mmCIF file of C-alpha atoms in Angstrom:
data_model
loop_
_atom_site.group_PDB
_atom_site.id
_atom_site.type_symbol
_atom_site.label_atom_id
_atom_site.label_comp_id
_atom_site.label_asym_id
_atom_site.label_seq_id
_atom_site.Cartn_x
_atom_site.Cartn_y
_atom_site.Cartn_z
ATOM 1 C CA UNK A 234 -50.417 58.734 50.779
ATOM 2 C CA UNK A 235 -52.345 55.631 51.181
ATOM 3 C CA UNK A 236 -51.173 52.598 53.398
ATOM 4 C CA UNK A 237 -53.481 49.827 52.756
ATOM 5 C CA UNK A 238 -53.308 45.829 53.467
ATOM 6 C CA UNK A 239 -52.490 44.135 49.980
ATOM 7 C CA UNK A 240 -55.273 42.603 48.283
ATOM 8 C CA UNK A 241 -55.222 38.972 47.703
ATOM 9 C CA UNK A 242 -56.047 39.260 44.154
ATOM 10 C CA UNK A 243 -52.802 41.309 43.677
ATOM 11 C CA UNK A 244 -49.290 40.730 42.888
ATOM 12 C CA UNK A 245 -46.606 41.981 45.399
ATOM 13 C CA UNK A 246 -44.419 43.978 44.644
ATOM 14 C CA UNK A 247 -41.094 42.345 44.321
ATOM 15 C CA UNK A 248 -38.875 44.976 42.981
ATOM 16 C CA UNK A 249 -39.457 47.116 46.240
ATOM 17 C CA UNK A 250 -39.463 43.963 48.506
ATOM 18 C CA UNK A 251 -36.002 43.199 46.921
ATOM 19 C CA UNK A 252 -34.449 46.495 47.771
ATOM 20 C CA UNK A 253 -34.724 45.382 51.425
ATOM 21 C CA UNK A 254 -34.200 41.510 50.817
ATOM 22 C CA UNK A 255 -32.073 40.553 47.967
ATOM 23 C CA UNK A 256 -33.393 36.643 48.130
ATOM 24 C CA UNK A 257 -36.059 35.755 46.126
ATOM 25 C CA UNK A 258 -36.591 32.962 47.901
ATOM 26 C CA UNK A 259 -36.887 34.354 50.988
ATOM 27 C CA UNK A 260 -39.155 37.318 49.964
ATOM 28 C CA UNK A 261 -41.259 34.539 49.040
ATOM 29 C CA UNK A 262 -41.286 32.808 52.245
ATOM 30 C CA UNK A 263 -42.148 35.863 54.236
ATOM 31 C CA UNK A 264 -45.208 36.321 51.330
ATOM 32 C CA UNK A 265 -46.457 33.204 51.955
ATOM 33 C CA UNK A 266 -46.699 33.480 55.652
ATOM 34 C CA UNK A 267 -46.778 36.820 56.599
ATOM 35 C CA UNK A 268 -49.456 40.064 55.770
ATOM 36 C CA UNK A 269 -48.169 42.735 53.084
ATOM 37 C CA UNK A 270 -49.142 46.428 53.126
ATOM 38 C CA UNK A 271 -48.255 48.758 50.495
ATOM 39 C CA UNK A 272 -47.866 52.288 50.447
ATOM 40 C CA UNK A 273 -49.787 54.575 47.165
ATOM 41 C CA UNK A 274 -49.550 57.631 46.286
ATOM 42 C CA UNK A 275 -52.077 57.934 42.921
ATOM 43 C CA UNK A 276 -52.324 54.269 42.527
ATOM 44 C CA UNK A 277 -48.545 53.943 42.082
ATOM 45 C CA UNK A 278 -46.918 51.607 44.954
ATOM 46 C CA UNK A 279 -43.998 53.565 46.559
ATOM 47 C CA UNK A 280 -43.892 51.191 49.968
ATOM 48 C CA UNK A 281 -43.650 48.283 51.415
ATOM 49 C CA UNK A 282 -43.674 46.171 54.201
ATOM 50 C CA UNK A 283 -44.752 42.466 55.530
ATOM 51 C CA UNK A 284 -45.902 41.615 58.986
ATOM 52 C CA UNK A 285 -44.940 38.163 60.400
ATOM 53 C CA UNK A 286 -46.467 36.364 63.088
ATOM 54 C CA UNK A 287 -43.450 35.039 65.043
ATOM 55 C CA UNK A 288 -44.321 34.076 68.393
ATOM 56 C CA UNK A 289 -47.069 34.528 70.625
ATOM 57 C CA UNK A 290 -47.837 37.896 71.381
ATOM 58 C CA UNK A 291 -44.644 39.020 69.002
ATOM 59 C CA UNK A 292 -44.464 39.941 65.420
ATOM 60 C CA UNK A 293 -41.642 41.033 63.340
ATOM 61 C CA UNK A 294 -41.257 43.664 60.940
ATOM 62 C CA UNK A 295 -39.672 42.471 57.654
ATOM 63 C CA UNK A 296 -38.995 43.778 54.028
ATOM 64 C CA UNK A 297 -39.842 47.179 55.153
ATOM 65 C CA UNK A 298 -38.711 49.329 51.555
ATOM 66 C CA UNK A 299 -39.407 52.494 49.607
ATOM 67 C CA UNK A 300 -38.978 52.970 46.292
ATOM 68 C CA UNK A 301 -35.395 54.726 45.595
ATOM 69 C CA UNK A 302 -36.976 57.560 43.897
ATOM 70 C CA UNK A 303 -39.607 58.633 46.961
ATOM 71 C CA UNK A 304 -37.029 58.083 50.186
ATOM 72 C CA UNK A 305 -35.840 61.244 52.436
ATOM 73 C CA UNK A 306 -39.827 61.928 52.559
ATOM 74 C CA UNK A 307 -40.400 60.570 56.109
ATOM 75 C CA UNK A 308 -42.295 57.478 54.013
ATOM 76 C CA UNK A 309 -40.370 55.009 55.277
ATOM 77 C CA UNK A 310 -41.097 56.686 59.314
ATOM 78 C CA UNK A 311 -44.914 56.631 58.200
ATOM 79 C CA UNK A 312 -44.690 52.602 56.707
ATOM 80 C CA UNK A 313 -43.303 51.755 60.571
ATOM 81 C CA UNK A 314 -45.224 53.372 62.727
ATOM 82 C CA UNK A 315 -48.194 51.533 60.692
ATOM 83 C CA UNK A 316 -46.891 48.409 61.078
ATOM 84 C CA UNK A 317 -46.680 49.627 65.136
ATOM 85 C CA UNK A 318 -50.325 50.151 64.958
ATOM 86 C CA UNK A 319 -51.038 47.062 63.021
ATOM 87 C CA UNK A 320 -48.973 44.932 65.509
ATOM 88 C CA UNK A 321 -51.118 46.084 68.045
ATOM 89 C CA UNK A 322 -54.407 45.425 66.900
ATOM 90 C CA UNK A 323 -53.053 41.763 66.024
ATOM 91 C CA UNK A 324 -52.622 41.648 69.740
ATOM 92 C CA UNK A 325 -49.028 41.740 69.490
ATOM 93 C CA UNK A 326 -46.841 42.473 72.758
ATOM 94 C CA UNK A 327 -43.536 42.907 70.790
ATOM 95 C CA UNK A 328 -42.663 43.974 67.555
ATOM 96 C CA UNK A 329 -39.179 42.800 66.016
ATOM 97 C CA UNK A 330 -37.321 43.870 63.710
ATOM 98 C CA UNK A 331 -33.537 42.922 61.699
ATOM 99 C CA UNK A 332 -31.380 44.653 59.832
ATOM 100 C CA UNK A 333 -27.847 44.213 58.571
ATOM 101 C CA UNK A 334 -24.780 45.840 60.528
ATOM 102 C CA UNK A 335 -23.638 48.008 57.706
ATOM 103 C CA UNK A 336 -27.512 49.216 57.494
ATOM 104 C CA UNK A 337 -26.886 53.088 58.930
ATOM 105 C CA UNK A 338 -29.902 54.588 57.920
ATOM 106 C CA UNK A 339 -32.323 51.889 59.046
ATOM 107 C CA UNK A 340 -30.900 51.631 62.208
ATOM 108 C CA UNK A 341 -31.428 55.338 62.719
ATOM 109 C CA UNK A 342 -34.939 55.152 61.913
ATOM 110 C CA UNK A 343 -35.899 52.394 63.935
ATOM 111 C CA UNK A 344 -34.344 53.726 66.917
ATOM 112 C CA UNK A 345 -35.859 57.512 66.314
ATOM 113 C CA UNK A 346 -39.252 54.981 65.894
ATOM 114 C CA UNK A 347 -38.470 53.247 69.728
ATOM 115 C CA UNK A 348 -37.299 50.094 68.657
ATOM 116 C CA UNK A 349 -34.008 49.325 70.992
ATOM 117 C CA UNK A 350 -31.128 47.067 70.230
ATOM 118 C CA UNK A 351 -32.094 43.474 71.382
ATOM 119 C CA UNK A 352 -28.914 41.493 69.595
ATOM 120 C CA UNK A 353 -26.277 40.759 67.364
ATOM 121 C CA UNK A 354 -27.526 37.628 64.990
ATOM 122 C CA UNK A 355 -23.549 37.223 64.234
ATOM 123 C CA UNK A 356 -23.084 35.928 60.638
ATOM 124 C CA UNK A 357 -26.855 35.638 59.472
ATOM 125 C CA UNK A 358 -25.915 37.348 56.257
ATOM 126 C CA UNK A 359 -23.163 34.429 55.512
ATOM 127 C CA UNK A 360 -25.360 31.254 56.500
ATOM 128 C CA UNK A 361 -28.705 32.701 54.663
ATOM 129 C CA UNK A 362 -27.417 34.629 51.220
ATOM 130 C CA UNK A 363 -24.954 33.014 48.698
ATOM 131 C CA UNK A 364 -23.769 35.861 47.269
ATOM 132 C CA UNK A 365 -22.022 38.700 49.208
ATOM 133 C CA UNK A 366 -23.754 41.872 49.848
ATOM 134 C CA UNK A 367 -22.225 44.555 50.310
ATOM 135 C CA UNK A 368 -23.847 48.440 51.903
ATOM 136 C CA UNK A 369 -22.329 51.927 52.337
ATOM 137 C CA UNK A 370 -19.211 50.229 51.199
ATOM 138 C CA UNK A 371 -19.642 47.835 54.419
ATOM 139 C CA UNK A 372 -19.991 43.840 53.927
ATOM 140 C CA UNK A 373 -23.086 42.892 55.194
ATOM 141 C CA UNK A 374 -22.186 40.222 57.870
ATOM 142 C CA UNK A 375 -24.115 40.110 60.837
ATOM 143 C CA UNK A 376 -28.170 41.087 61.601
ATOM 144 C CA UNK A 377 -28.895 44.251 64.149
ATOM 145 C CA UNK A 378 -32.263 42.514 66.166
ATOM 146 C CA UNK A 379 -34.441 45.465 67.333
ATOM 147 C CA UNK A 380 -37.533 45.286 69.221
ATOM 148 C CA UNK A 381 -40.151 47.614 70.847
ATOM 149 C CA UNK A 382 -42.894 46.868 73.718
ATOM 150 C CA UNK A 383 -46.492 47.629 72.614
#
């Protein structure tokens, strides 16, 4: 597997970015200002993730996704501790991370990655998404904040 910076020539890939943002909109945003790598294996894109600048010295992991038919392969372990590495030689301090409260499996991953539980973002999921979204048969209602010391 290949984890490479996206080229600017390319088109992201939105059906992976959507599996871990539902918002077009704000995929978008986070495209426009952040830096995209992609995970290959034999030229097909199975990962994804976008580095944000946030503040000085921090950067935040968002729209970290693998494609449905690739995760349980330790892919999604791989994409973050890249995005650790990459955060550093940015100069990065910090590296952030969110994810919604019904989000099990994430959570367990960033935590087996480092990352400790920073905050509760209470009702980010009602103020920024119109529709309702709903995970392991939990309504998505309030953002887990994670970070990890670099």
């Amino acid at each position: 597997m290949l984890i490479r910076k996206l080229n600017a020539e390319e088109q992201p890939p939105l059906q992976l970015l959507l599996l871990a943002d539902p918002s077009p909109s704000l995929v978008e945003a986070y495209l426009k200002r952040g830096q995209c790598y992609v995970a290959e294996v034999e030229n097909c894109i199975i990962g994804v993730y976008v580095l944000l600048q946030t503040r000085p010295e921090t950067v935040e992991l968002v729209n970290i996704a693998v494609d449905e038919n690739q995760q349980s392969k330790g892919i999604g372990k791989r994409l973050v501790y890249h995005a650790i590495e990459n955060a550093r030689l940015l100069g990065a301090k910090t590296i952030e991370v969110g994810t919604g409260n019904s989000s099990v499996g994430q959570l367990a991953l960033y935590q087996k990655c480092g990352f400790r539980i920073t905050g509760i973002d209470r009702d980010f999921f009602i103020r920024h998404y119109s529709e309702e979204i709903v995970e392991n048969g939990i309504k998505v209602v309030d953002m887990i904040r994670l970070s990890l010391d670099i």
